[in-house]
mmCIF file with all atom_site columns, C-alpha atoms in Angstrom:
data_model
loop_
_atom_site.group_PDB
_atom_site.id
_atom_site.type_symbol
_atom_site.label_atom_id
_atom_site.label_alt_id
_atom_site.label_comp_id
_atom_site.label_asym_id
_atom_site.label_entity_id
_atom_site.label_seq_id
_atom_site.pdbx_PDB_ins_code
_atom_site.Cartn_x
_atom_site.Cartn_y
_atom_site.Cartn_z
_atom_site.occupancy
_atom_site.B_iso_or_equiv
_atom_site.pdbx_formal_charge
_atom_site.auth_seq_id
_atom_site.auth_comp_id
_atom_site.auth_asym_id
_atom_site.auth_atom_id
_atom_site.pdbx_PDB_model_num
ATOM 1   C CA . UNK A 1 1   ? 0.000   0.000   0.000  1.00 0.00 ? 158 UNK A CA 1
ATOM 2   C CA . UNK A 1 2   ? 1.266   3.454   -0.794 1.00 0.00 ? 159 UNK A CA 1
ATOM 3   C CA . UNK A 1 3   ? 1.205   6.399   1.674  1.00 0.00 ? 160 UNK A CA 1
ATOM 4   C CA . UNK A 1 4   ? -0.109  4.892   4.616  1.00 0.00 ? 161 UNK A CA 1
ATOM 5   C CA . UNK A 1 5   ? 1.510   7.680   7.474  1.00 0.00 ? 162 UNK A CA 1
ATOM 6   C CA . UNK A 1 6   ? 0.157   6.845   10.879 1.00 0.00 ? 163 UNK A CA 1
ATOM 7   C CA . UNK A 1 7   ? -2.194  9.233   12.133 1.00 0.00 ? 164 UNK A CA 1
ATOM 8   C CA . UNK A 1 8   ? -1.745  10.548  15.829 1.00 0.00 ? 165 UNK A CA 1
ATOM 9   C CA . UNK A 1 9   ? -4.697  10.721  17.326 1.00 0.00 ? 166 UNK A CA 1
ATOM 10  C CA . UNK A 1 10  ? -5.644  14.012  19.686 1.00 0.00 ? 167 UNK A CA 1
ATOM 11  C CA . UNK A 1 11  ? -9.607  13.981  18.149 1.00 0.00 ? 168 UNK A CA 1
ATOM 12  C CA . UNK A 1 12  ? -12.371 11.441  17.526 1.00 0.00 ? 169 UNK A CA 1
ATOM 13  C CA . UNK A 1 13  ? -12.336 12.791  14.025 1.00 0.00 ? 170 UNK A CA 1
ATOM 14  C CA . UNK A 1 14  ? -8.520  11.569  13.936 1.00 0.00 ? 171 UNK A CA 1
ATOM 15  C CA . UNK A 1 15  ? -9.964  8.457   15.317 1.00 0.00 ? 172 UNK A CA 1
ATOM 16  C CA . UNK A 1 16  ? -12.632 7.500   12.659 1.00 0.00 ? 173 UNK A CA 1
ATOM 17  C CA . UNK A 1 17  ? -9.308  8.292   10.196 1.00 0.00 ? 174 UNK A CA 1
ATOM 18  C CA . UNK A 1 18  ? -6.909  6.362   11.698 1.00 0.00 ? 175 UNK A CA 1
ATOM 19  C CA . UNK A 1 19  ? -9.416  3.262   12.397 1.00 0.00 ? 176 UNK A CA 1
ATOM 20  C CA . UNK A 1 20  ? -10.290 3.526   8.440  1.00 0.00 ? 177 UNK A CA 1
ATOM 21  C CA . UNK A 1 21  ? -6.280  3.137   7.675  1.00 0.00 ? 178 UNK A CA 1
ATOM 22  C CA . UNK A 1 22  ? -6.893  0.392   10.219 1.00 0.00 ? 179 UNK A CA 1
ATOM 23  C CA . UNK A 1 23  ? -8.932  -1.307  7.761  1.00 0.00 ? 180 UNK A CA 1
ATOM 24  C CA . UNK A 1 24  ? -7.066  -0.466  4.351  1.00 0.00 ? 181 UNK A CA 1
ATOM 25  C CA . UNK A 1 25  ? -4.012  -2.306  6.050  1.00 0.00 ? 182 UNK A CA 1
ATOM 26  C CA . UNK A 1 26  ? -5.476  -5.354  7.644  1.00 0.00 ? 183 UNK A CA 1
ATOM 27  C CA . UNK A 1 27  ? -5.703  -7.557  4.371  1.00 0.00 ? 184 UNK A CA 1
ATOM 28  C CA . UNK A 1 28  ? -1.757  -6.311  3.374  1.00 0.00 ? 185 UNK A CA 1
ATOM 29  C CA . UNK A 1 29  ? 0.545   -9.180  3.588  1.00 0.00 ? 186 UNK A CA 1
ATOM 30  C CA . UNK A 1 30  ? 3.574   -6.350  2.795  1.00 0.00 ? 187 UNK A CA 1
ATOM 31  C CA . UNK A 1 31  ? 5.789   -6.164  5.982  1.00 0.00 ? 188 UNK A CA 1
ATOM 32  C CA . UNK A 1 32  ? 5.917   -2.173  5.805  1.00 0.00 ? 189 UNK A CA 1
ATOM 33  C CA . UNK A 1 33  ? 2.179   -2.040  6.359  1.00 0.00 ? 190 UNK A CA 1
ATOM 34  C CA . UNK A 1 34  ? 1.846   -4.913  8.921  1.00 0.00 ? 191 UNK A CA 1
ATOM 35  C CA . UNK A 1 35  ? 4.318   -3.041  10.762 1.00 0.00 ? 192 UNK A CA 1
ATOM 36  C CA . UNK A 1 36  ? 1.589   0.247   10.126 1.00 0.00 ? 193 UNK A CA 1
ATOM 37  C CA . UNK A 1 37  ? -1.275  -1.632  11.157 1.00 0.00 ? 194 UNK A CA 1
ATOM 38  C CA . UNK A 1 38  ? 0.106   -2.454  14.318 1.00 0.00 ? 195 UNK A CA 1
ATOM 39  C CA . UNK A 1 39  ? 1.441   0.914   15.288 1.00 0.00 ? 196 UNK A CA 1
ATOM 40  C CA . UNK A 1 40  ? -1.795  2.551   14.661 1.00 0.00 ? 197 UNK A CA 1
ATOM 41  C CA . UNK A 1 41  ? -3.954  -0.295  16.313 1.00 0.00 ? 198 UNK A CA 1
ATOM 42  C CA . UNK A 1 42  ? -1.574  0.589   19.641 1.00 0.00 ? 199 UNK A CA 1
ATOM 43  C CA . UNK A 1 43  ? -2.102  4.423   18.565 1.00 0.00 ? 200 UNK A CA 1
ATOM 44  C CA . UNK A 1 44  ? -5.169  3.961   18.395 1.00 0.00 ? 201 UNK A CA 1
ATOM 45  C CA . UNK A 1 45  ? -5.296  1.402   22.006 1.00 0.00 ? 202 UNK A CA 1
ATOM 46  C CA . UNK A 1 46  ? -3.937  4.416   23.733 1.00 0.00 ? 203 UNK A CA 1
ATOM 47  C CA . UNK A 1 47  ? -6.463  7.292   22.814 1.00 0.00 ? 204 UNK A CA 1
ATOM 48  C CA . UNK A 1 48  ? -9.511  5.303   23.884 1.00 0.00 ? 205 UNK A CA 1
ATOM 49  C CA . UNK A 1 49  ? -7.494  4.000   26.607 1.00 0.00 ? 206 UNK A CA 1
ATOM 50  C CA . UNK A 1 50  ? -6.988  7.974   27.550 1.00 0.00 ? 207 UNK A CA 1
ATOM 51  C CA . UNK A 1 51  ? -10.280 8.824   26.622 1.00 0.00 ? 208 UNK A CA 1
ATOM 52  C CA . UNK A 1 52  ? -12.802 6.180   27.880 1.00 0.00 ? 209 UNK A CA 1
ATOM 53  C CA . UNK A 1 53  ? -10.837 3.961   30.799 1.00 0.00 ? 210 UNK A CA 1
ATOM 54  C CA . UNK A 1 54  ? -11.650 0.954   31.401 1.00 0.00 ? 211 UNK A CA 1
ATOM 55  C CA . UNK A 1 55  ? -13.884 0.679   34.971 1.00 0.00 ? 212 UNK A CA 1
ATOM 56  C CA . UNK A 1 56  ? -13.181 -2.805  36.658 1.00 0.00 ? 213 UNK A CA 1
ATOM 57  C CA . UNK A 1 57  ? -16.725 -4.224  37.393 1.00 0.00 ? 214 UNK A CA 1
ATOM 58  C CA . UNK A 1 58  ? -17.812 -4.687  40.429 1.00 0.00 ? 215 UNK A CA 1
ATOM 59  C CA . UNK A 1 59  ? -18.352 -8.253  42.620 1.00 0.00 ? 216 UNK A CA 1
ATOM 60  C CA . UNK A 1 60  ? -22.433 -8.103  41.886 1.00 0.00 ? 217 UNK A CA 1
ATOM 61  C CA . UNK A 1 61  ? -21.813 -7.012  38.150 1.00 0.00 ? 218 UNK A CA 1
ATOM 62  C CA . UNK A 1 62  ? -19.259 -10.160 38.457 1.00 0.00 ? 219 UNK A CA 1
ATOM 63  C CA . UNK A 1 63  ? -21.706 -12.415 40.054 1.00 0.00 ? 220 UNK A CA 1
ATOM 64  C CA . UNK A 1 64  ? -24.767 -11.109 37.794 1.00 0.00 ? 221 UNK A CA 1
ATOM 65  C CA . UNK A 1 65  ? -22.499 -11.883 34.779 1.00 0.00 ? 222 UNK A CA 1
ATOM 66  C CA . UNK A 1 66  ? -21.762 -15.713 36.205 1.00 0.00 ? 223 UNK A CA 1
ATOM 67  C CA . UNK A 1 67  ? -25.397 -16.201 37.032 1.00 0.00 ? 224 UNK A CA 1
ATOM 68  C CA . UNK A 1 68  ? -26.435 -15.151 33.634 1.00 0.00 ? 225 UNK A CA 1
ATOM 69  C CA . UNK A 1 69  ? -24.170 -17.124 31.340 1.00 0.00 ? 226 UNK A CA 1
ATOM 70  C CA . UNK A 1 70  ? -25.310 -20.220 33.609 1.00 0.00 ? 227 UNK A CA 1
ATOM 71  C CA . UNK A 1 71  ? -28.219 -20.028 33.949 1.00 0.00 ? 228 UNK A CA 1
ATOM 72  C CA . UNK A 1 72  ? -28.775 -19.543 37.394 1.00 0.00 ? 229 UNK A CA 1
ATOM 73  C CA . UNK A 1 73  ? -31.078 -17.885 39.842 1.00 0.00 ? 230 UNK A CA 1
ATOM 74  C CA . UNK A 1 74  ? -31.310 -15.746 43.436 1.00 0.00 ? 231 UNK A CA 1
ATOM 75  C CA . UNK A 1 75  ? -32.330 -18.923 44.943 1.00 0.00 ? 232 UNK A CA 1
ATOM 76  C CA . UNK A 1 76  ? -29.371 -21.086 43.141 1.00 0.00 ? 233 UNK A CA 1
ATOM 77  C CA . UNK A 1 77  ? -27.477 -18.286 44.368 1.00 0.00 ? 234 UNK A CA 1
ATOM 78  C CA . UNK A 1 78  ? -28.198 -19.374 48.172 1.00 0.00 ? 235 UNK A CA 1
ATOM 79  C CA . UNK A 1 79  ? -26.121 -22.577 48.337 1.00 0.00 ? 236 UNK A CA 1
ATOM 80  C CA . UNK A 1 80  ? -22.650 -20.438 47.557 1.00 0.00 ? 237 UNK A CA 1
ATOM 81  C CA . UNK A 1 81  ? -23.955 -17.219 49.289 1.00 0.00 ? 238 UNK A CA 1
ATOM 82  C CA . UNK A 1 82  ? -25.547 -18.671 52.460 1.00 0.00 ? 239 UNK A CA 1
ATOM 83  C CA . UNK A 1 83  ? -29.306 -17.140 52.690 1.00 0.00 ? 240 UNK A CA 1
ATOM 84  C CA . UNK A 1 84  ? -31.458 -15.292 50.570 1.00 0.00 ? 241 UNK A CA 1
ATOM 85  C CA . UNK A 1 85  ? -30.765 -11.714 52.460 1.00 0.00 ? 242 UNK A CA 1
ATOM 86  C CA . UNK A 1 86  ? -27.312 -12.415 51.850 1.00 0.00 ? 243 UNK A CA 1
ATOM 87  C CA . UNK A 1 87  ? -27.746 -12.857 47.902 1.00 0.00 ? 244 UNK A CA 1
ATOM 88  C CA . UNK A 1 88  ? -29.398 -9.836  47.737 1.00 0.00 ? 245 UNK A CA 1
ATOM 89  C CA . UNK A 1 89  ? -27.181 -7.776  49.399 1.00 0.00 ? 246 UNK A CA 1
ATOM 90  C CA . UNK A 1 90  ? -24.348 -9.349  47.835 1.00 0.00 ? 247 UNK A CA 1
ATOM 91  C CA . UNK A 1 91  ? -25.872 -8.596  44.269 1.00 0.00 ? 248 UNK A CA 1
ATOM 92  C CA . UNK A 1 92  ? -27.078 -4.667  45.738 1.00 0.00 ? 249 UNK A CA 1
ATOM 93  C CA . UNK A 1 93  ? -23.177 -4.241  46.580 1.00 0.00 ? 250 UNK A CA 1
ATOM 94  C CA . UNK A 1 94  ? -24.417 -3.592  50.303 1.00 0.00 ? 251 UNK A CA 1
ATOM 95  C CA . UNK A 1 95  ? -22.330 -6.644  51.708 1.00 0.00 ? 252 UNK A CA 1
ATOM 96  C CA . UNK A 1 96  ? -18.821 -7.955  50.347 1.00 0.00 ? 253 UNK A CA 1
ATOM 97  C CA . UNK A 1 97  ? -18.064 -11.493 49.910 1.00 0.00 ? 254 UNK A CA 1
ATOM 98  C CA . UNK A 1 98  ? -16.403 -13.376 53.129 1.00 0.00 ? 255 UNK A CA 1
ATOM 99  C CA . UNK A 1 99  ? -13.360 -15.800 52.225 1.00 0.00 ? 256 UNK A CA 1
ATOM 100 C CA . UNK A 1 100 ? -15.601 -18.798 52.519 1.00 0.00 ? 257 UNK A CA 1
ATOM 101 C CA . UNK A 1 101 ? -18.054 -17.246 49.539 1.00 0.00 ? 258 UNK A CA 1
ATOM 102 C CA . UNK A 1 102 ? -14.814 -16.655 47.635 1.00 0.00 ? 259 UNK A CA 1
ATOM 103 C CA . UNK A 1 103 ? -13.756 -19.817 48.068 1.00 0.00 ? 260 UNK A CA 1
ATOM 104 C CA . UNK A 1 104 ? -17.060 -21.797 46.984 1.00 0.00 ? 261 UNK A CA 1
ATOM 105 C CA . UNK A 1 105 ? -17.570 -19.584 44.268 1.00 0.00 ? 262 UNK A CA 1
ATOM 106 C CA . UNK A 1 106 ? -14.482 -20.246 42.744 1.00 0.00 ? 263 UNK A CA 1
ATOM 107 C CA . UNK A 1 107 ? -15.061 -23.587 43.351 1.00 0.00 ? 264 UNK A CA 1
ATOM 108 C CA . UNK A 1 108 ? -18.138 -23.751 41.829 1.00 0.00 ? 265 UNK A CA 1
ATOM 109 C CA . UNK A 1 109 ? -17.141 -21.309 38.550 1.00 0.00 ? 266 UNK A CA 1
ATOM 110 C CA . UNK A 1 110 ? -13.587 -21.841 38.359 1.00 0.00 ? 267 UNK A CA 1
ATOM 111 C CA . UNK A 1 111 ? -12.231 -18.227 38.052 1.00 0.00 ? 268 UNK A CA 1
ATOM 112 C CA . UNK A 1 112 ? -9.657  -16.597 39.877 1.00 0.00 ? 269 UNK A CA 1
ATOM 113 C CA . UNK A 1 113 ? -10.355 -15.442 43.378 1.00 0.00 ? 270 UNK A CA 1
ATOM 114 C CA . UNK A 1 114 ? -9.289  -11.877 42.578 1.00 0.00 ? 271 UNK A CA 1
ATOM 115 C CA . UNK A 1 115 ? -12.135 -11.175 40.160 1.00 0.00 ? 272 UNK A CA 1
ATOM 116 C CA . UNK A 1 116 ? -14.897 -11.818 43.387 1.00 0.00 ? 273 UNK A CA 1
ATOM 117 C CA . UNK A 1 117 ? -12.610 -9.597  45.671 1.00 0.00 ? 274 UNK A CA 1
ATOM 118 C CA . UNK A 1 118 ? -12.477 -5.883  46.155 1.00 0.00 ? 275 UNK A CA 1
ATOM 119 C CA . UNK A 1 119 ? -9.521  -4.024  44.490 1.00 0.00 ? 276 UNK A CA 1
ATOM 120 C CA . UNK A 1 120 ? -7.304  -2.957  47.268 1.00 0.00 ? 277 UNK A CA 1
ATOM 121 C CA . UNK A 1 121 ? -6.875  0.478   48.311 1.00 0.00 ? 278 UNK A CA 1
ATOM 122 C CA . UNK A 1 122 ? -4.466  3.347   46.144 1.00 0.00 ? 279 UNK A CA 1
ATOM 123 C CA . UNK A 1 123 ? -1.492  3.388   48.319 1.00 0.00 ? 280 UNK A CA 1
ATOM 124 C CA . UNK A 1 124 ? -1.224  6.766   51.163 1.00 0.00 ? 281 UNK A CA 1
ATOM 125 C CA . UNK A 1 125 ? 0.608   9.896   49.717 1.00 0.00 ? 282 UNK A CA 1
ATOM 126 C CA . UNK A 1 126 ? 4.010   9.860   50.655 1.00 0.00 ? 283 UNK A CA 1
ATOM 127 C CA . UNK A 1 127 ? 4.934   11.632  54.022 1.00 0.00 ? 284 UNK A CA 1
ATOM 128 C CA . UNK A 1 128 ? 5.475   15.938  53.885 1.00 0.00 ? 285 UNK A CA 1
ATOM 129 C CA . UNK A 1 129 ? 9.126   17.094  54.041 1.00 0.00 ? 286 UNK A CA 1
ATOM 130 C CA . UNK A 1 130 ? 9.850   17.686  57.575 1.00 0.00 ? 287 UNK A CA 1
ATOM 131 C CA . UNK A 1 131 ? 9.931   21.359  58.104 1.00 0.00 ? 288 UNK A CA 1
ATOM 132 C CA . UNK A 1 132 ? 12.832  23.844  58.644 1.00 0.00 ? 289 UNK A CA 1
ATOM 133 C CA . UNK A 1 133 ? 11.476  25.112  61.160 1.00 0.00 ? 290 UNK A CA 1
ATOM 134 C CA . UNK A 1 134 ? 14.232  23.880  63.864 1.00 0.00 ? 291 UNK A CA 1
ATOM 135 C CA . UNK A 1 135 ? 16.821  24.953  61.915 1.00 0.00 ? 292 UNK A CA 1
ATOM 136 C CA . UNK A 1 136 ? 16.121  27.869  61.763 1.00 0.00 ? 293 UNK A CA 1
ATOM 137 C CA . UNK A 1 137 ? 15.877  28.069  65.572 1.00 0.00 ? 294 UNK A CA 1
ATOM 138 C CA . UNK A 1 138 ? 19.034  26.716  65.729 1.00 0.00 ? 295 UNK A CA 1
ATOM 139 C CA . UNK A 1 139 ? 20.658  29.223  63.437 1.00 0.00 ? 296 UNK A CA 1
ATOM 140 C CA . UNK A 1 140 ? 19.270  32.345  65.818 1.00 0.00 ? 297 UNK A CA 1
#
């Protein structure tokens, strides 16, 4: 393919162009414009990346997902989740899931405990500078 420049992408209009030089390269077998195609695809990664992050889902919208692909109900939800108040509160995001829930429902879906647990906290700021403050006492 001739003149295939990479487009960096600061707009959605730049977007729409650069996924259209997307598809003009994806049926190349010439090295030049595989080597295109995949720049702009990770161009192209990092705007919408930038632009709409991805939100990790939370336990319920984890569980709700699991329930639906199997085919399973509130009340099929009881045996892993211990009573129906629990379910519900569970699925409402009121109540997180103890160890024990993890456990069975990992069990019982086979996916890795970290995708029924909470993320953990950001990390604390780092400490202020001590002040000068003594010093300067000193130094009088």
């Amino acid at each position: 393919m001739t003149d295939a420049t990479l487009i960096l992408i600061d707009s959605d209009a730049e977007l729409a162009r650069a996924r259209a030089l997307v598809e003009r390269l994806w049926d190349s077998s010439d090295p030049a414009d595989l080597a295109r195609l995949e720049a702009q695809a990770r161009l192209i990664a990092a705007y919408e990346e930038r632009n709409w992050p991805r939100r990790r889902p939370s336990t319920a919208d984890v569980l709700r997902h699991l329930m639906h692909q199997h085919g399973l109900t509130r009340a099929d939800m009881v045996l892993l989740l211990g009573t129906p108040s629990r379910v519900s509160e569970v699925l409402r995001g009121k109540k997180v899931l103890s160890m024990a829930m993890v456990q069975r429902l990992r069990a019982r879906f086979r996916i890795p405990a970290d995708l029924l647990l909470p993320p953990p906290p950001p990390p604390p700021p780092p400490p202020a500078a001590p002040r000068r403050r003594a010093a300067k006492q000193a130094a009088a």
